[in-house]
């Protein structure tokens, strides 16, 4: 009797440590952040001394132009960056999906940017964008062109951080899509060849549709990541000039350390978390839908046999 | 005071060793006041800053004289505040002495996190009668050390002392003597001349900007704007805390900054202080108007191509003279564990001898007597000009109140929009004033109106 019960309990006992870690490491901080977002709390106070202000922080955020601007910059940034990275990353993968000598060396070279610490990436690009001694402007002036105000003009600065991010994260999409390409069933591709499909037709009608599940997951991962990017932009522009590159995570950082409003910063983080949760759920639902569809197709195929 | 018997013994040995070598302090007072504290290790938090780099060079002398060890935690100056805020809210802090940026004064004192220094200066066992506090530069003491006076941050009968200025700064105009001489340009004494010269330089000297100034979005742009606001007759708030930043003087200051940046070296719009100074050091700008702390770097041939070619003049006059007051002070946290020993270090560093030692190593003096010292003037010929500039140092060039962080950031972002996106200065400052009023209202500054 008791042995049977102990047996039933065993899985839960094994799960308990993991559950406990999850509870302490994940739920506690999140609950703390949610609680803090209802407080008027400055860093010189202990949390117990902070005043409860209800949803004032949230109300304030939605009427705050700077926050709305920063939200817009973030969305714009994420959209542009992810689109560019997807196009270039998948394009590169399609180009390099063949047997070239030294391919493994090339692949390592391609993913190098991803391996560099973000602060270093930021510093590196900042020096390259330097108005006088930076390599870009020096090259431009030596070719007789006007130097470009890379980081000192709002629109250029926005373009500059996009270039840096694309440089750093395209390899991520590249290796994932290359892996997807190489695991495609060769039978389908061979069949299309026999049917006389051109290279483009192969890509558009065979490869891309087959890669789609991987591509969607990659896209969502990058999208989530691009909403949270901080260090590179912090080092390069610190959100300036004006608010032109002040993405949400920089705004949160400034709100906490410069404006000393921990409550408001927590409220912003919660909003960011909600946006990311929606994206994650979208990914989850898409995966589920794909699975169901595959099951249905398999079932249909089995029926017809 | 946590001292084990052993440390007291070893301290006693150390002190008697000091005595046997016959060491007597310069003011004729022996080191025995330090005896109870010898062997203590003080943990101090200093910024990475030329002044505090100089301090590091003389700290060994302190340990030799007193037997008190000092462990220094050095941080970038804007990062210090975050760290200190965390430390100061603990029950038992790790820091015994902190250097704080002047605008942190309001927050720390308001949150009751700094020791009031009265009880230390009243304690005959600790206070050195030869300290001569009158010799400390008054503008700095009021601006950096005193809180609770007029408007809460200005000198006044209700103020009291929480810190001592150390590594304080004012602004001067550094200019290239050779360039000015070559083109027969006179050193600007007022703002009209300054702006004219700033835009004349790029015309007469190919590839050289007029004046290198900080202008990066945020704190830097705000700092640069305020630097011109005070001499041009403006203030951020009037005496009733009504924002006056958008009056005529405010617009004039914004226009001045825009002119300076437009005629400045390439890429000025994103300069922080270090980049602006580097641009001047590399000979890309003919003028640099900022803190005196940069002067030592300009004169160092290993990092500057313009060493020996730089002249220094007072911050030009607008409708009045008003150079900045800023930099650092040192204070004892309320939760420090070795407060008395920390006071002794504080007193030693800011004493006449300590101040001179630090100044000779390249730091910024906090005392009038140091500025008048012949030896120092010989080593750093600009010291006399700096001493003169201090007479006009304006403690009210920016408000030091708990809401300042937010207003400062807003001024900085908006000013950056004026500089880079062509936002109209009047419109920009009207916006700042409106938002500042809302922030002040929320913080209760209009309760009595």
XYZ file of C-alpha atoms in Angstrom, chain B:
449
model
C 35.433 50.080 16.024
C 36.293 46.439 15.556
C 39.872 45.977 16.645
C 41.272 42.738 17.947
C 44.010 42.777 20.544
C 46.482 41.522 18.022
C 45.890 44.288 15.560
C 46.182 46.830 18.360
C 49.519 45.338 19.316
C 50.841 45.218 15.825
C 49.558 48.740 15.371
C 51.355 49.854 18.476
C 54.525 48.314 17.123
C 53.980 50.094 13.823
C 53.381 53.410 15.532
C 56.385 53.091 17.818
C 58.412 52.245 14.743
C 57.170 55.453 13.200
C 58.233 57.296 16.329
C 61.663 55.781 16.446
C 62.312 57.051 12.964
C 61.493 60.413 14.469
C 58.563 61.217 12.221
C 56.655 64.342 13.082
C 53.913 65.789 10.943
C 54.601 69.025 9.130
C 52.289 71.032 11.347
C 54.308 69.925 14.344
C 51.767 67.504 15.662
C 52.719 63.984 16.218
C 51.106 60.920 14.802
C 49.829 59.539 18.105
C 46.250 60.642 17.338
C 46.255 57.860 14.808
C 47.382 55.204 17.256
C 43.933 53.833 18.164
C 43.153 53.351 14.496
C 46.415 51.935 13.211
C 45.933 48.579 11.525
C 42.381 49.429 10.467
C 41.666 48.901 6.793
C 39.447 51.537 5.242
C 37.519 50.699 2.091
C 36.978 53.775 -0.035
C 35.110 54.298 -3.297
C 36.794 56.693 -5.714
C 36.037 57.520 -9.342
C 38.427 56.850 -12.200
C 39.320 60.486 -12.659
C 42.622 62.402 -13.001
C 42.269 63.870 -9.522
C 41.742 60.514 -7.851
C 44.508 58.931 -9.886
C 46.727 61.537 -8.254
C 45.235 60.655 -4.861
C 46.282 57.026 -5.321
C 49.872 58.184 -5.531
C 49.803 59.823 -2.109
C 47.722 57.252 -0.208
C 50.851 55.288 0.672
C 52.123 58.319 2.554
C 48.950 58.260 4.602
C 49.436 54.612 5.493
C 53.084 55.242 6.381
C 52.158 58.108 8.671
C 49.140 56.619 10.360
C 49.273 52.860 10.062
C 45.758 52.933 8.593
C 45.480 50.840 5.457
C 43.330 52.060 2.562
C 41.711 49.822 0.012
C 40.427 51.700 -3.044
C 37.498 50.640 -5.181
C 37.714 52.759 -8.338
C 34.734 53.071 -10.683
C 33.774 55.136 -13.720
C 32.223 58.292 -12.287
C 28.722 57.893 -13.671
C 28.683 54.243 -12.518
C 29.631 55.168 -8.960
C 26.226 56.383 -8.065
C 24.450 53.124 -8.815
C 26.945 51.224 -6.746
C 26.856 53.699 -3.894
C 23.078 53.735 -3.848
C 23.150 49.993 -3.306
C 25.850 50.201 -0.662
C 24.257 53.073 1.254
C 20.917 51.308 1.664
C 22.508 48.298 3.365
C 22.562 47.930 7.145
C 26.316 47.645 7.223
C 28.004 49.241 4.261
C 31.306 48.163 2.773
C 32.514 51.692 2.155
C 34.041 53.796 4.908
C 34.553 56.833 2.738
C 33.006 57.681 -0.611
C 33.732 60.264 -3.228
C 30.408 61.434 -4.616
C 29.526 63.423 -7.698
C 28.127 66.767 -6.629
C 24.601 66.057 -7.887
C 24.389 62.949 -5.722
C 24.528 65.192 -2.652
C 20.805 65.878 -2.755
C 19.797 62.227 -2.931
C 22.180 60.965 -0.293
C 21.472 63.696 2.217
C 17.729 63.546 1.591
C 17.750 59.790 2.193
C 19.768 60.378 5.382
C 22.711 58.308 4.213
C 25.665 60.596 4.979
C 27.184 61.474 8.329
C 26.788 65.026 9.485
C 30.390 66.132 9.955
C 29.706 68.404 12.952
C 30.319 65.696 15.537
C 33.718 64.900 14.061
C 34.876 68.483 13.948
C 33.663 68.843 17.560
C 35.659 65.850 18.720
C 39.016 67.135 20.061
C 40.611 63.731 19.609
C 39.849 63.704 15.928
C 39.750 67.288 14.691
C 43.102 68.796 13.851
C 43.217 72.393 15.167
C 45.546 73.312 12.320
C 43.023 72.209 9.691
C 42.114 75.803 8.704
C 38.701 75.298 7.129
C 38.573 78.973 6.051
C 41.253 78.153 3.520
C 38.950 75.680 1.752
C 37.464 77.212 -1.381
C 34.156 78.523 -0.155
C 32.209 78.118 -3.397
C 33.067 74.430 -3.422
C 32.301 73.864 0.253
C 28.872 75.432 -0.173
C 28.130 73.687 -3.433
C 29.458 70.250 -2.644
C 29.606 69.913 1.121
C 26.688 71.893 2.539
C 23.067 70.807 2.296
C 19.888 72.177 3.805
C 20.450 75.895 3.219
C 18.531 78.142 0.837
C 16.330 76.117 -1.530
C 17.789 73.052 0.148
C 21.038 73.012 -1.782
C 22.423 76.549 -1.633
C 24.355 78.200 1.187
C 22.187 79.567 3.979
C 21.768 79.697 7.744
C 19.992 76.336 7.938
C 22.640 74.398 6.055
C 25.065 71.927 7.558
C 28.147 70.130 6.386
C 27.977 66.579 5.043
C 31.048 66.384 2.852
C 34.287 68.135 1.961
C 35.101 69.154 -1.600
C 37.860 67.004 -3.028
C 38.528 66.874 -6.722
C 36.239 69.822 -7.344
C 36.268 71.651 -10.588
C 35.298 74.841 -12.267
C 35.332 75.731 -15.941
C 38.003 77.649 -17.839
C 38.636 78.365 -21.478
C 41.616 76.511 -22.901
C 42.838 77.840 -26.260
C 45.663 77.246 -28.704
C 48.112 80.078 -28.197
C 49.910 79.334 -31.479
C 46.730 79.393 -33.594
C 45.418 82.556 -31.954
C 48.762 84.261 -32.461
C 49.101 83.099 -36.074
C 45.809 84.704 -37.069
C 46.001 87.638 -34.703
C 42.893 86.564 -32.826
C 42.362 87.999 -29.344
C 41.373 85.656 -26.509
C 37.584 85.980 -26.092
C 36.491 87.721 -22.930
C 32.764 87.750 -23.481
C 30.236 85.512 -25.175
C 29.887 87.578 -28.366
C 33.612 87.319 -28.939
C 33.623 83.643 -28.001
C 30.967 82.726 -30.554
C 32.588 84.874 -33.213
C 35.998 83.280 -32.705
C 34.447 79.803 -32.560
C 33.133 80.216 -36.106
C 36.107 82.224 -37.381
C 38.613 79.425 -36.691
C 37.245 76.887 -39.216
C 37.385 79.590 -41.880
C 40.987 80.586 -41.318
C 42.441 77.231 -40.279
C 41.649 74.431 -42.691
C 40.192 71.333 -41.016
C 40.204 72.751 -37.510
C 37.033 73.185 -35.482
C 36.400 76.278 -33.370
C 35.646 74.802 -30.004
C 35.380 71.180 -28.878
C 32.415 70.787 -26.559
C 30.537 67.897 -25.052
C 27.179 67.474 -26.758
C 26.189 63.804 -26.660
C 22.551 63.092 -25.954
C 21.676 62.986 -22.260
C 23.776 64.263 -19.399
C 26.549 65.622 -21.651
C 24.338 67.886 -23.775
C 22.623 69.165 -20.654
C 25.949 69.915 -18.997
C 27.145 71.832 -22.060
C 23.950 73.872 -22.189
C 24.049 74.761 -18.487
C 27.668 75.829 -18.865
C 26.422 78.709 -21.028
C 23.130 79.301 -19.220
C 24.593 80.772 -16.024
C 26.939 83.331 -17.627
C 24.204 84.378 -20.055
C 22.016 85.233 -17.082
C 19.692 82.258 -16.961
C 18.620 79.817 -14.279
C 16.738 76.545 -14.482
C 14.298 77.661 -11.752
C 13.445 80.931 -10.083
C 13.231 81.245 -6.292
C 9.707 79.767 -6.222
C 10.799 76.747 -8.281
C 9.027 77.980 -11.401
C 10.948 76.785 -14.452
C 12.653 79.756 -16.113
C 14.805 77.700 -18.408
C 12.742 78.790 -21.445
C 13.251 82.541 -21.014
C 15.427 84.675 -23.261
C 18.643 83.676 -21.521
C 17.770 80.012 -21.954
C 17.216 80.422 -25.676
C 20.450 82.412 -25.952
C 22.326 79.585 -24.189
C 20.808 76.980 -26.511
C 21.742 79.060 -29.545
C 25.253 79.546 -28.198
C 25.676 75.812 -27.788
C 24.322 75.183 -31.269
C 26.711 77.728 -32.789
C 29.636 76.186 -30.934
C 28.754 72.648 -32.015
C 28.041 73.676 -35.617
C 31.411 75.415 -35.878
C 33.128 72.698 -33.864
C 35.214 69.760 -35.062
C 33.658 67.000 -37.175
C 31.219 64.811 -35.246
C 30.906 67.158 -32.267
C 27.274 66.187 -31.844
C 28.222 62.898 -30.212
C 31.165 64.031 -28.108
C 31.364 63.179 -24.469
C 33.917 65.088 -22.373
C 36.694 62.587 -23.097
C 36.115 62.759 -26.845
C 35.965 66.538 -26.829
C 39.203 66.670 -24.860
C 40.805 64.131 -27.221
C 39.814 66.258 -30.190
C 41.529 69.265 -28.613
C 44.572 67.180 -27.695
C 44.910 65.991 -31.284
C 44.794 69.539 -32.548
C 41.362 69.264 -34.166
C 39.923 72.215 -32.260
C 41.309 75.589 -31.267
C 39.371 75.963 -28.018
C 38.005 73.784 -25.251
C 35.852 75.123 -22.461
C 35.223 72.642 -19.720
C 36.515 71.507 -16.382
C 39.992 72.403 -15.169
C 40.538 68.682 -14.576
C 41.477 68.225 -18.237
C 44.416 70.650 -18.151
C 46.925 68.110 -16.813
C 46.116 65.844 -19.778
C 46.648 68.672 -22.295
C 50.095 69.332 -20.910
C 51.146 65.693 -20.973
C 53.200 65.172 -24.164
C 52.647 61.408 -24.048
C 48.954 61.842 -24.801
C 48.683 65.338 -26.225
C 50.087 66.832 -29.408
C 49.413 70.350 -28.163
C 51.386 70.279 -24.900
C 52.946 73.649 -24.257
C 50.811 75.388 -26.861
C 47.738 75.820 -24.673
C 46.752 79.031 -22.956
C 44.112 79.272 -20.244
C 41.664 82.080 -19.670
C 38.633 82.726 -17.502
C 35.264 81.383 -18.647
C 34.063 84.311 -20.809
C 31.557 86.711 -19.340
C 27.990 86.896 -20.591
C 25.751 89.274 -18.686
C 27.629 88.046 -15.615
C 30.542 85.819 -14.740
C 29.528 82.321 -13.807
C 31.769 79.339 -14.219
C 30.570 75.904 -13.235
C 31.057 74.237 -9.890
C 31.236 70.518 -9.983
C 33.344 67.520 -9.440
C 33.497 65.496 -6.307
C 33.320 65.679 -2.571
C 34.186 63.043 -0.016
C 31.798 61.947 2.712
C 31.368 59.254 5.309
C 28.386 56.959 4.747
C 26.016 56.546 7.667
C 26.441 52.794 7.527
C 30.253 52.921 7.416
C 32.054 50.636 9.820
C 35.150 52.708 10.537
C 33.762 56.208 10.655
C 36.390 57.815 12.851
C 39.309 56.447 10.910
C 37.503 57.519 7.735
C 37.268 61.025 9.125
C 40.994 60.999 9.792
C 41.671 60.035 6.193
C 39.257 62.701 4.976
C 40.930 65.308 7.137
C 44.394 64.204 6.062
C 43.551 64.326 2.372
C 41.964 67.773 2.537
C 44.499 69.278 4.944
C 46.902 71.891 3.617
C 49.658 69.325 3.251
C 47.435 66.635 1.764
C 45.822 69.005 -0.701
C 49.220 70.237 -1.877
C 50.560 66.696 -2.224
C 47.611 65.646 -4.355
C 47.861 68.835 -6.404
C 51.563 68.245 -7.055
C 50.661 64.774 -8.313
C 48.215 66.333 -10.789
C 45.000 66.685 -8.771
C 42.684 69.693 -8.412
C 43.278 71.778 -5.302
C 40.433 72.421 -2.853
C 42.296 75.165 -1.004
C 43.190 78.745 -1.826
C 46.614 78.296 -0.230
C 47.403 75.446 -2.610
C 46.591 77.613 -5.610
C 48.928 80.289 -4.255
C 51.739 77.827 -3.633
C 54.847 78.874 -5.582
C 56.075 75.335 -6.158
C 52.744 74.283 -7.632
C 52.600 77.333 -9.887
C 56.019 76.500 -11.153
C 55.051 72.934 -11.955
C 51.606 73.811 -13.358
C 51.753 77.415 -14.621
C 48.001 77.531 -15.138
C 47.264 77.226 -11.432
C 47.061 80.988 -10.949
C 44.368 81.359 -13.649
C 42.396 78.527 -12.116
C 42.584 80.144 -8.687
C 41.249 83.345 -10.244
C 38.437 81.457 -12.023
C 37.289 80.024 -8.716
C 36.290 83.449 -7.477
C 33.497 83.390 -10.043
C 32.495 79.789 -9.522
C 28.708 79.758 -9.397
C 27.180 77.305 -6.904
C 23.731 77.783 -8.452
C 24.594 77.014 -12.089
C 22.441 73.914 -11.781
C 19.998 72.886 -9.074
C 21.032 69.980 -6.877
C 17.697 68.498 -5.893
C 16.390 64.935 -5.848
C 14.340 65.458 -9.046
C 17.362 66.739 -10.942
C 18.299 63.399 -12.526
C 15.076 63.322 -14.507
C 15.062 66.985 -15.485
C 18.742 66.813 -16.420
C 18.120 63.840 -18.705
C 15.195 65.628 -20.324
C 17.224 68.780 -20.954
C 19.979 66.619 -22.415
C 17.788 64.667 -24.802
C 15.915 67.762 -25.921
C 19.105 69.738 -26.411
C 20.476 66.893 -28.504
C 17.383 67.225 -30.701
C 18.108 70.939 -31.069
C 21.682 70.142 -32.088
C 21.022 67.279 -34.467
C 17.447 67.493 -35.667
C 17.050 71.238 -35.975
C 14.350 71.489 -33.291
C 13.607 75.154 -32.545
C 15.334 76.144 -29.250
C 12.354 78.115 -27.917
C 9.953 75.283 -28.656
C 12.391 72.756 -27.184
C 12.856 74.695 -23.954
C 9.122 75.371 -23.606
C 8.652 71.616 -23.662
C 11.379 71.099 -21.056
C 9.843 73.769 -18.814
C 6.407 72.205 -19.034
C 7.677 68.731 -18.196
C 9.929 70.083 -15.446
C 6.922 71.804 -13.868
C 5.002 68.528 -13.849
C 7.938 66.690 -12.257
C 8.362 69.393 -9.615
C 4.643 69.450 -8.924
C 4.577 65.730 -8.406
C 7.543 65.937 -6.037
C 5.694 68.535 -3.945
C 7.717 71.664 -4.707
C 4.555 73.747 -5.112
C 2.936 72.602 -1.877
C 3.397 75.998 -0.250
C 2.137 78.067 -3.136
